[in-house]
Amino acid sequence: MRLTETADLWWKNAVIYCLDIETFFDTDGDGRGDIRGLSQRIDHLAELGVTCLWLMPFYPTPDRDDGYDITDFYGVDSRLGSHGDLVELITLAQDRGIRVIADLVVNHTSDQHPWFQSARSSRDSPYRDWYVWRDEPPPDADKGVVFPDQETSLWQYDEQAGQYYLHQFYKYQPDLDIAHPEVREEIMRVIGFWLQMGLSGFRVDAVPFLIDTAGALDAANLPDPHDYLRDLRAFLTRRTGRAILLGEVNLPYPDTRKFFGDEDGDELTMCFDFIGMQKMYLSLARQNPAELIEALRERPDPPEEAQWGTFVRNHDELTLDKLTDEERQEVFSAFGPDKDMQLYGRGLRRRLPTMLGNDLTRIKMVYSLLFSLPGTPVLFYGEEIGMGENLAAEGRSAVRTPMQWTNGPNGGFSTADPKQLAGPVVEGELGPEHVNVAAQRRDPDSLLNWIKLLIQRYRESPELSWGTCTILEHESPTVFAHRSEYESGSVIALHNFSAEPAEVTLAVAGSGVGVRVADLLTGKLAEVDTDGTLRHPIGPYGCCWLRVVHPGDRYIV
Ligand code: NOJ
């Protein structure tokens, strides 16, 4: 294995963990998590095996969109801590081999941002052109509204400005005009600032919206918006070759592929695999992996130094927007039949355990899938212990509840009065009394220990992250079988999507006398027939990762 390369291209086999400081750990008792709290709990992430921490927005904000409405791109919200606290956190993380990235939310600002305040105050403001204005909204102003429960148009009339401004998200998030050279330059400065503070890159919010210049009056005459992403990447690489851009791009595969750039990958370093995620849920609902397999076959290979970001859950609604209406209904009926569990007609505001009826075997199978599929796994805080949601919280906040550390008051998150918490804790079967870090650390069968094991094996199996993946044909329709190969190593993973046990018969290439498979998750060995046939049983919702071992191989299992 080319060890130097695996260190340089660290994102290819990273374990990314996303969290919101506000809901992680509160040290000053105000009900809101803080940077010092996260620093105190950094060893939880280190023990889990996380190699990259993604911080959701921590910038000053009126907090109308959970911090995605920013009033100062260079600041730290004083309720969370200071720049000093952040640098300490980054230092502590680095000391444990964890890189830190943060959300870069530059498609828009808050309407309270001083730039927008100035822009709206006068046509002569130097910031006027930093936003997108029109005297009349275009005829298709209502097309593409992202939050249909609260918005009806992408254009909002501003009394003070005497014009309409573009906002692709909420009306209090006016879009910046990235066609404007000064805006582009300022975004570079923001990136340069945080790199210098020690960040290792960014999760770039809403990338297709960011580079969409359709709102501009002379859109037809603007240069290719992908040039802008290329510029950003080039700037990042000039400043530090070790930083990444992980993009939120929820588009069909061929369109998403374009965001990686040319063959050498000169735009985003990583893109989330939204399509694979949605097809995975459809497959889970059907207890049949066919749809996931089809997605993997269609998924373009990223450029050699780029990578897909794979995930089971994130901080937003579980979007199912790329499924057909019937397919979406299937997933709704299986995993979120009540209207209250659904959001915007396109997604679910639930976490995985509740969707799967808290069936631990099935939940474990899904995470095994996540860590064995090609791509870099991205976890959302609380997934490692199987937290549920609180539907009493508004909208997407249902899945943004406080981290559950202990079975004590507020799940050990804060000593504040429960009414003052940044969000309500989960109640019932998946509340902190039953689901918490402290208990799961000591339980060998817990989800937490399962995910630790998956991470260890994933990190020591370059086949999974660096290798070539082949989907294996066999006769059991409910079992997903794939093989990942890298140099001389080969790992076969089996996942049973159904509640019925199964047996698969596979042809293991390159076999001969004495070839065996070693289950990386249990240590069990099984013989491969001399003709290369492997017969392997697999339990209901079972999973295994089988390393092909030839006589004389020196793998540790
Ligand atoms: C995408 C983020 O994931 C979401 O949480 C946010 O509301 C929108 N972008 C607007 O910034």
XYZ file of C-alpha atoms and ligand atoms in Angstrom, residues 54 56-57 64-69 103 105-108 146-147 168-170 172-173 203-207 209 248 274 314-317 344 396 400, ligand 1:
47
model
C -17.212 18.804 10.529
C -21.882 23.094 11.578
C -21.965 26.924 11.459
C -33.310 31.700 12.389
C -31.931 28.830 10.297
C -29.825 27.127 12.962
C -26.782 29.243 12.170
C -27.016 28.979 8.365
C -27.958 32.675 8.468
C -19.502 24.818 7.006
C -22.201 29.143 3.840
C -21.587 31.757 1.177
C -24.568 31.369 -1.105
C -26.270 33.909 1.143
C -36.738 25.127 -1.177
C -38.850 25.594 1.942
C -33.116 30.878 -2.846
C -33.659 29.793 0.764
C -35.577 31.731 3.444
C -34.071 36.378 5.634
C -31.180 34.819 3.660
C -18.301 21.551 3.843
C -19.627 23.871 1.174
C -23.282 24.638 1.666
C -25.736 24.486 -1.217
C -23.147 24.439 -4.028
C -27.348 27.332 -5.615
C -23.538 19.641 -0.754
C -27.444 11.899 -2.155
C -27.618 14.355 8.123
C -28.943 17.423 9.941
C -31.624 18.196 7.356
C -34.753 16.287 6.471
C -41.912 19.538 2.686
C -35.801 19.746 10.912
C -31.007 18.173 16.150
C -28.336 23.599 3.358
C -28.204 23.270 4.800
O -27.882 21.910 4.929
C -29.516 23.621 5.454
O -29.551 23.191 6.786
C -29.747 25.099 5.343
O -31.034 25.425 5.837
C -29.675 25.550 3.880
N -28.537 25.018 3.204
C -29.595 27.051 3.806
O -28.317 27.466 4.222
